[in-house]
GROMACS .gro file of N, CA, C and O in nm:
model
  376
    1LYS      N    1   1.046  -1.274   0.138
    1LYS     CA    2   1.098  -1.236   0.014
    1LYS      C    3   0.987  -1.167  -0.059
    1LYS      O    4   0.869  -1.217  -0.052
    2VAL      N    5   1.007  -1.071  -0.133
    2VAL     CA    6   0.904  -1.005  -0.211
    2VAL      C    7   0.908  -1.072  -0.345
    2VAL      O    8   1.001  -1.081  -0.418
    3GLN      N    9   0.789  -1.110  -0.389
    3GLN     CA   10   0.771  -1.181  -0.519
    3GLN      C   11   0.734  -1.069  -0.622
    3GLN      O   12   0.636  -1.008  -0.597
    4ARG      N   13   0.804  -1.053  -0.718
    4ARG     CA   14   0.777  -0.947  -0.821
    4ARG      C   15   0.724  -1.029  -0.947
    4ARG      O   16   0.802  -1.095  -1.024
    5GLY      N   17   0.596  -1.031  -0.977
    5GLY     CA   18   0.541  -1.097  -1.093
    5GLY      C   19   0.559  -1.016  -1.217
    5GLY      O   20   0.603  -0.901  -1.211
    6THR      N   21   0.521  -1.080  -1.325
    6THR     CA   22   0.533  -1.000  -1.457
    6THR      C   23   0.397  -0.971  -1.503
    6THR      O   24   0.383  -0.925  -1.620
    7GLN      N   25   0.291  -0.977  -1.418
    7GLN     CA   26   0.155  -0.961  -1.467
    7GLN      C   27   0.137  -0.799  -1.500
    7GLN      O   28   0.099  -0.769  -1.603
    8SER      N   29   0.159  -0.717  -1.399
    8SER     CA   30   0.148  -0.574  -1.417
    8SER      C   31   0.240  -0.499  -1.338
    8SER      O   32   0.275  -0.547  -1.229
    9PRO      N   33   0.296  -0.394  -1.387
    9PRO     CA   34   0.396  -0.318  -1.313
    9PRO      C   35   0.332  -0.256  -1.185
    9PRO      O   36   0.225  -0.224  -1.179
   10PRO      N   37   0.412  -0.254  -1.084
   10PRO     CA   38   0.377  -0.191  -0.950
   10PRO      C   39   0.345  -0.041  -0.976
   10PRO      O   40   0.406   0.031  -1.076
   11PRO      N   41   0.270   0.031  -0.898
   11PRO     CA   42   0.237   0.170  -0.920
   11PRO      C   43   0.358   0.250  -0.885
   11PRO      O   44   0.442   0.209  -0.808
   12ALA      N   45   0.375   0.366  -0.958
   12ALA     CA   46   0.478   0.458  -0.923
   12ALA      C   47   0.454   0.522  -0.788
   12ALA      O   48   0.346   0.527  -0.749
   13ALA      N   49   0.556   0.577  -0.739
   13ALA     CA   50   0.543   0.643  -0.605
   13ALA      C   51   0.462   0.775  -0.622
   13ALA      O   52   0.484   0.850  -0.715
   14ASP      N   53   0.367   0.798  -0.536
   14ASP     CA   54   0.290   0.923  -0.537
   14ASP      C   55   0.378   1.035  -0.476
   14ASP      O   56   0.476   1.009  -0.426
   15SER      N   57   0.323   1.149  -0.480
   15SER     CA   58   0.409   1.273  -0.442
   15SER      C   59   0.450   1.265  -0.294
   15SER      O   60   0.564   1.299  -0.255
   16ARG      N   61   0.360   1.217  -0.203
   16ARG     CA   62   0.391   1.193  -0.071
   16ARG      C   63   0.505   1.099  -0.055
   16ARG      O   64   0.610   1.119   0.017
   17ALA      N   65   0.503   0.980  -0.122
   17ALA     CA   66   0.597   0.885  -0.119
   17ALA      C   67   0.741   0.938  -0.170
   17ALA      O   68   0.840   0.908  -0.128
   18GLN      N   69   0.720   1.018  -0.273
   18GLN     CA   70   0.842   1.070  -0.341
   18GLN      C   71   0.919   1.168  -0.243
   18GLN      O   72   1.042   1.159  -0.229
   19LYS      N   73   0.855   1.240  -0.163
   19LYS     CA   74   0.911   1.318  -0.063
   19LYS      C   75   0.973   1.241   0.040
   19LYS      O   76   1.091   1.269   0.087
   20LEU      N   77   0.914   1.126   0.076
   20LEU     CA   78   0.967   1.034   0.177
   20LEU      C   79   1.102   0.970   0.112
   20LEU      O   80   1.203   0.954   0.196
   21ILE      N   81   1.106   0.938  -0.014
   21ILE     CA   82   1.224   0.886  -0.073
   21ILE      C   83   1.340   0.985  -0.073
   21ILE      O   84   1.450   0.952  -0.035
   22TYR      N   85   1.302   1.114  -0.113
   22TYR     CA   86   1.401   1.214  -0.112
   22TYR      C   87   1.467   1.223   0.033
   22TYR      O   88   1.595   1.238   0.047
   23HIS      N   89   1.384   1.229   0.131
   23HIS     CA   90   1.419   1.240   0.269
   23HIS      C   91   1.520   1.126   0.302
   23HIS      O   92   1.626   1.150   0.371
   24ALA      N   93   1.469   0.999   0.277
   24ALA     CA   94   1.558   0.887   0.305
   24ALA      C   95   1.691   0.892   0.239
   24ALA      O   96   1.796   0.852   0.299
   25LEU      N   97   1.698   0.939   0.110
   25LEU     CA   98   1.826   0.952   0.038
   25LEU      C   99   1.914   1.057   0.106
   25LEU      O  100   2.035   1.031   0.120
   26GLU      N  101   1.856   1.166   0.151
   26GLU     CA  102   1.935   1.273   0.215
   26GLU      C  103   1.983   1.227   0.357
   26GLU      O  104   2.088   1.281   0.392
   27GLN      N  105   1.920   1.138   0.416
   27GLN     CA  106   1.961   1.082   0.542
   27GLN      C  107   2.058   0.965   0.531
   27GLN      O  108   2.123   0.924   0.629
   28ASN      N  109   2.074   0.908   0.420
   28ASN     CA  110   2.150   0.791   0.406
   28ASN      C  111   2.301   0.834   0.377
   28ASN      O  112   2.332   0.908   0.276
   29SER      N  113   2.392   0.782   0.469
   29SER     CA  114   2.526   0.828   0.458
   29SER      C  115   2.604   0.787   0.336
   29SER      O  116   2.706   0.856   0.293
   30MET      N  117   2.558   0.692   0.267
   30MET     CA  118   2.617   0.650   0.151
   30MET      C  119   2.560   0.714   0.013
   30MET      O  120   2.620   0.721  -0.092
   31LEU      N  121   2.443   0.775   0.031
   31LEU     CA  122   2.369   0.834  -0.084
   31LEU      C  123   2.345   0.971  -0.078
   31LEU      O  124   2.310   1.040  -0.171
   32ASN      N  125   2.377   1.036   0.046
   32ASN     CA  126   2.338   1.178   0.059
   32ASN      C  127   2.426   1.268  -0.014
   32ASN      O  128   2.407   1.392  -0.017
   33SER      N  129   2.543   1.217  -0.079
   33SER     CA  130   2.630   1.309  -0.162
   33SER      C  131   2.587   1.313  -0.299
   33SER      O  132   2.640   1.385  -0.374
   34LEU      N  133   2.472   1.241  -0.331
   34LEU     CA  134   2.421   1.249  -0.477
   34LEU      C  135   2.373   1.394  -0.506
   34LEU      O  136   2.322   1.460  -0.420
   35LYS      N  137   2.392   1.430  -0.629
   35LYS     CA  138   2.329   1.555  -0.676
   35LYS      C  139   2.178   1.540  -0.676
   35LYS      O  140   2.123   1.434  -0.692
   36GLN      N  141   2.102   1.652  -0.673
   36GLN     CA  142   1.957   1.644  -0.677
   36GLN      C  143   1.910   1.575  -0.809
   36GLN      O  144   1.815   1.500  -0.799
   37SER      N  145   1.980   1.594  -0.919
   37SER     CA  146   1.937   1.523  -1.040
   37SER      C  147   1.957   1.374  -1.026
   37SER      O  148   1.875   1.301  -1.090
   38GLU      N  149   2.055   1.320  -0.961
   38GLU     CA  150   2.081   1.193  -0.938
   38GLU      C  151   1.972   1.131  -0.842
   38GLU      O  152   1.925   1.023  -0.868
   39MET      N  153   1.938   1.203  -0.743
   39MET     CA  154   1.836   1.164  -0.647
   39MET      C  155   1.702   1.150  -0.722
   39MET      O  156   1.626   1.053  -0.688
   40LYS      N  157   1.675   1.239  -0.809
   40LYS     CA  158   1.556   1.234  -0.896
   40LYS      C  159   1.539   1.106  -0.970
   40LYS      O  160   1.429   1.057  -0.982
   41HIS      N  161   1.648   1.050  -1.011
   41HIS     CA  162   1.647   0.921  -1.088
   41HIS      C  163   1.593   0.812  -0.993
   41HIS      O  164   1.509   0.719  -1.037
   42PHE      N  165   1.643   0.814  -0.872
   42PHE     CA  166   1.589   0.717  -0.774
   42PHE      C  167   1.442   0.730  -0.759
   42PHE      O  168   1.356   0.630  -0.761
   43VAL      N  169   1.395   0.854  -0.741
   43VAL     CA  170   1.256   0.887  -0.720
   43VAL      C  171   1.172   0.851  -0.832
   43VAL      O  172   1.065   0.791  -0.835
   44ASP      N  173   1.229   0.885  -0.956
   44ASP     CA  174   1.147   0.871  -1.090
   44ASP      C  175   1.124   0.717  -1.109
   44ASP      O  176   1.026   0.680  -1.179
   45PHE      N  177   1.220   0.630  -1.070
   45PHE     CA  178   1.204   0.496  -1.087
   45PHE      C  179   1.158   0.410  -0.972
   45PHE      O  180   1.148   0.292  -0.977
   46ALA      N  181   1.118   0.482  -0.874
   46ALA     CA  182   1.067   0.411  -0.751
   46ALA      C  183   0.938   0.338  -0.781
   46ALA      O  184   0.847   0.393  -0.850
   47GLU      N  185   0.921   0.230  -0.718
   47GLU     CA  186   0.807   0.150  -0.727
   47GLU      C  187   0.742   0.127  -0.590
   47GLU      O  188   0.823   0.093  -0.499
   48MET      N  189   0.611   0.118  -0.586
   48MET     CA  190   0.549   0.092  -0.460
   48MET      C  191   0.510  -0.058  -0.462
   48MET      O  192   0.461  -0.105  -0.555
   49PHE      N  193   0.529  -0.116  -0.346
   49PHE     CA  194   0.468  -0.255  -0.330
   49PHE      C  195   0.447  -0.277  -0.181
   49PHE      O  196   0.510  -0.223  -0.097
   50ARG      N  197   0.351  -0.363  -0.159
   50ARG     CA  198   0.302  -0.398  -0.025
   50ARG      C  199   0.361  -0.529   0.015
   50ARG      O  200   0.379  -0.620  -0.060
   51VAL      N  201   0.410  -0.530   0.137
   51VAL     CA  202   0.456  -0.657   0.198
   51VAL      C  203   0.369  -0.691   0.313
   51VAL      O  204   0.350  -0.609   0.402
   52ASN      N  205   0.313  -0.806   0.303
   52ASN     CA  206   0.222  -0.860   0.409
   52ASN      C  207   0.297  -0.909   0.540
   52ASN      O  208   0.411  -0.942   0.527
   53ALA      N  209   0.237  -0.891   0.644
   53ALA     CA  210   0.295  -0.933   0.771
   53ALA      C  211   0.345  -1.083   0.762
   53ALA      O  212   0.284  -1.159   0.698
   54GLY      N  213   0.468  -1.102   0.804
   54GLY     CA  214   0.514  -1.230   0.821
   54GLY      C  215   0.605  -1.262   0.701
   54GLY      O  216   0.667  -1.367   0.691
   55HIS      N  217   0.615  -1.173   0.593
   55HIS     CA  218   0.686  -1.212   0.468
   55HIS      C  219   0.823  -1.127   0.488
   55HIS      O  220   0.836  -1.016   0.526
   56ASP      N  221   0.934  -1.208   0.430
   56ASP     CA  222   1.055  -1.137   0.417
   56ASP      C  223   1.068  -1.033   0.300
   56ASP      O  224   1.012  -1.058   0.202
   57VAL      N  225   1.137  -0.920   0.326
   57VAL     CA  226   1.166  -0.830   0.220
   57VAL      C  227   1.289  -0.868   0.160
   57VAL      O  228   1.302  -0.890   0.036
   58ILE      N  229   1.389  -0.895   0.237
   58ILE     CA  230   1.517  -0.948   0.195
   58ILE      C  231   1.561  -1.046   0.308
   58ILE      O  232   1.523  -1.029   0.417
   59SER      N  233   1.648  -1.141   0.264
   59SER     CA  234   1.693  -1.232   0.357
   59SER      C  235   1.844  -1.231   0.380
   59SER      O  236   1.919  -1.198   0.291
   60GLN      N  237   1.887  -1.264   0.493
   60GLN     CA  238   2.036  -1.254   0.528
   60GLN      C  239   2.105  -1.338   0.434
   60GLN      O  240   2.074  -1.447   0.398
   61GLY      N  241   2.216  -1.288   0.379
   61GLY     CA  242   2.302  -1.355   0.280
   61GLY      C  243   2.272  -1.327   0.138
   61GLY      O  244   2.346  -1.359   0.056
   62GLU      N  245   2.146  -1.264   0.110
   62GLU     CA  246   2.117  -1.242  -0.034
   62GLU      C  247   2.191  -1.111  -0.082
   62GLU      O  248   2.223  -1.025   0.001
   63THR      N  249   2.220  -1.111  -0.203
   63THR     CA  250   2.285  -0.992  -0.270
   63THR      C  251   2.174  -0.881  -0.269
   63THR      O  252   2.070  -0.904  -0.315
   64GLY      N  253   2.212  -0.768  -0.221
   64GLY     CA  254   2.123  -0.649  -0.218
   64GLY      C  255   2.115  -0.581  -0.359
   64GLY      O  256   2.220  -0.557  -0.417
   65ASP      N  257   1.988  -0.570  -0.420
   65ASP     CA  258   1.982  -0.510  -0.551
   65ASP      C  259   1.877  -0.398  -0.552
   65ASP      O  260   1.842  -0.350  -0.657
   66TYR      N  261   1.825  -0.368  -0.436
   66TYR     CA  262   1.715  -0.269  -0.440
   66TYR      C  263   1.741  -0.173  -0.307
   66TYR      O  264   1.808  -0.214  -0.209
   67PHE      N  265   1.691  -0.048  -0.318
   67PHE     CA  266   1.700   0.038  -0.208
   67PHE      C  267   1.555   0.050  -0.167
   67PHE      O  268   1.464   0.087  -0.233
   68TYR      N  269   1.529   0.020  -0.036
   68TYR     CA  270   1.398   0.025   0.026
   68TYR      C  271   1.378   0.133   0.112
   68TYR      O  272   1.467   0.173   0.195
   69VAL      N  273   1.251   0.191   0.113
   69VAL     CA  274   1.208   0.291   0.208
   69VAL      C  275   1.081   0.255   0.267
   69VAL      O  276   0.984   0.220   0.187
   70VAL      N  277   1.071   0.249   0.395
   70VAL     CA  278   0.938   0.207   0.459
   70VAL      C  279   0.848   0.318   0.462
   70VAL      O  280   0.873   0.428   0.513
   71ASP      N  281   0.733   0.296   0.381
   71ASP     CA  282   0.632   0.398   0.374
   71ASP      C  283   0.539   0.401   0.489
   71ASP      O  284   0.516   0.503   0.562
   72LYS      N  285   0.500   0.294   0.538
   72LYS     CA  286   0.412   0.263   0.656
   72LYS      C  287   0.445   0.143   0.726
   72LYS      O  288   0.473   0.039   0.655
   73GLY      N  289   0.442   0.132   0.855
   73GLY     CA  290   0.459   0.012   0.918
   73GLY      C  291   0.587   0.001   0.988
   73GLY      O  292   0.661   0.090   1.010
   74ASN      N  293   0.612  -0.131   1.033
   74ASN     CA  294   0.727  -0.168   1.106
   74ASN      C  295   0.790  -0.297   1.048
   74ASN      O  296   0.717  -0.392   1.035
   75LEU      N  297   0.912  -0.304   1.023
   75LEU     CA  298   0.980  -0.425   0.973
   75LEU      C  299   1.086  -0.461   1.074
   75LEU      O  300   1.159  -0.378   1.124
   76GLU      N  301   1.085  -0.589   1.116
   76GLU     CA  302   1.183  -0.638   1.212
   76GLU      C  303   1.318  -0.672   1.140
   76GLU      O  304   1.314  -0.725   1.030
   77ILE      N  305   1.429  -0.646   1.200
   77ILE     CA  306   1.549  -0.678   1.152
   77ILE      C  307   1.603  -0.807   1.225
   77ILE      O  308   1.624  -0.794   1.355
   78LEU      N  309   1.626  -0.912   1.165
   78LEU     CA  310   1.677  -1.039   1.223
   78LEU      C  311   1.803  -1.072   1.177
   78LEU      O  312   1.835  -1.073   1.054
   79VAL      N  313   1.900  -1.101   1.257
   79VAL     CA  314   2.036  -1.147   1.229
   79VAL      C  315   2.044  -1.283   1.286
   79VAL      O  316   2.034  -1.294   1.413
   80ASN      N  317   2.065  -1.391   1.209
   80ASN     CA  318   2.074  -1.528   1.258
   80ASN      C  319   1.958  -1.564   1.338
   80ASN      O  320   1.968  -1.636   1.441
   81GLY      N  321   1.841  -1.511   1.298
   81GLY     CA  322   1.717  -1.536   1.368
   81GLY      C  323   1.688  -1.454   1.503
   81GLY      O  324   1.588  -1.464   1.552
   82ASP      N  325   1.784  -1.370   1.533
   82ASP     CA  326   1.767  -1.289   1.653
   82ASP      C  327   1.723  -1.149   1.619
   82ASP      O  328   1.771  -1.084   1.525
   83HIS      N  329   1.621  -1.103   1.688
   83HIS     CA  330   1.572  -0.958   1.662
   83HIS      C  331   1.677  -0.861   1.709
   83HIS      O  332   1.717  -0.859   1.826
   84VAL      N  333   1.730  -0.780   1.614
   84VAL     CA  334   1.836  -0.680   1.650
   84VAL      C  335   1.785  -0.536   1.623
   84VAL      O  336   1.867  -0.435   1.661
   85GLY      N  337   1.678  -0.521   1.589
   85GLY     CA  338   1.613  -0.374   1.554
   85GLY      C  339   1.497  -0.374   1.472
   85GLY      O  340   1.442  -0.480   1.437
   86ASP      N  341   1.455  -0.264   1.435
   86ASP     CA  342   1.343  -0.240   1.352
   86ASP      C  343   1.360  -0.131   1.252
   86ASP      O  344   1.436  -0.036   1.275
   87TYR      N  345   1.296  -0.143   1.136
   87TYR     CA  346   1.288  -0.027   1.044
   87TYR      C  347   1.132   0.022   1.056
   87TYR      O  348   1.045  -0.066   1.051
   88THR      N  349   1.132   0.152   1.058
   88THR     CA  350   0.996   0.214   1.078
   88THR      C  351   0.969   0.317   0.964
   88THR      O  352   1.066   0.334   0.882
   89THR      N  353   0.862   0.383   0.964
   89THR     CA  354   0.823   0.471   0.862
   89THR      C  355   0.941   0.575   0.845
   89THR      O  356   0.994   0.625   0.932
   90GLY      N  357   0.986   0.584   0.710
   90GLY     CA  358   1.089   0.667   0.675
   90GLY      C  359   1.227   0.608   0.673
   90GLY      O  360   1.318   0.662   0.623
   91SER      N  361   1.238   0.480   0.737
   91SER     CA  362   1.366   0.423   0.746
   91SER      C  363   1.405   0.370   0.599
   91SER      O  364   1.319   0.334   0.519
   92SER      N  365   1.534   0.345   0.568
   92SER     CA  366   1.573   0.295   0.444
   92SER      C  367   1.682   0.191   0.467
   92SER      O  368   1.750   0.197   0.562
   93PHE      N  369   1.688   0.100   0.377
   93PHE     CA  370   1.788  -0.009   0.382
   93PHE      C  371   1.798  -0.071   0.238
   93PHE      O  372   1.722  -0.041   0.156
   94GLY      N  373   1.899  -0.144   0.226
   94GLY     CA  374   1.919  -0.213   0.101
   94GLY      C  375   2.047  -0.190   0.033
   94GLY      O  376   2.124  -0.100   0.073
   0.00000   0.00000   0.00000
């Protein structure tokens, strides 16, 4: 799980990350019909945060309330504890 503290806001996405988010939105079958202006809202409000190895981003059964794009690295997808796939750079979920 990602812990979001109230100490200081996470940094905004830089221009490279913004391009990655646009690309992820365009590739997402549920979100690719958004207008460019609507996609811009996703990008403008995007926050960057780091997830350390071994920590969950979201857990099975939780209500999804964020759209995630993998900037760097590899995330394992576990269903009932079984490895069923991976999210890699540029992948989106949530």
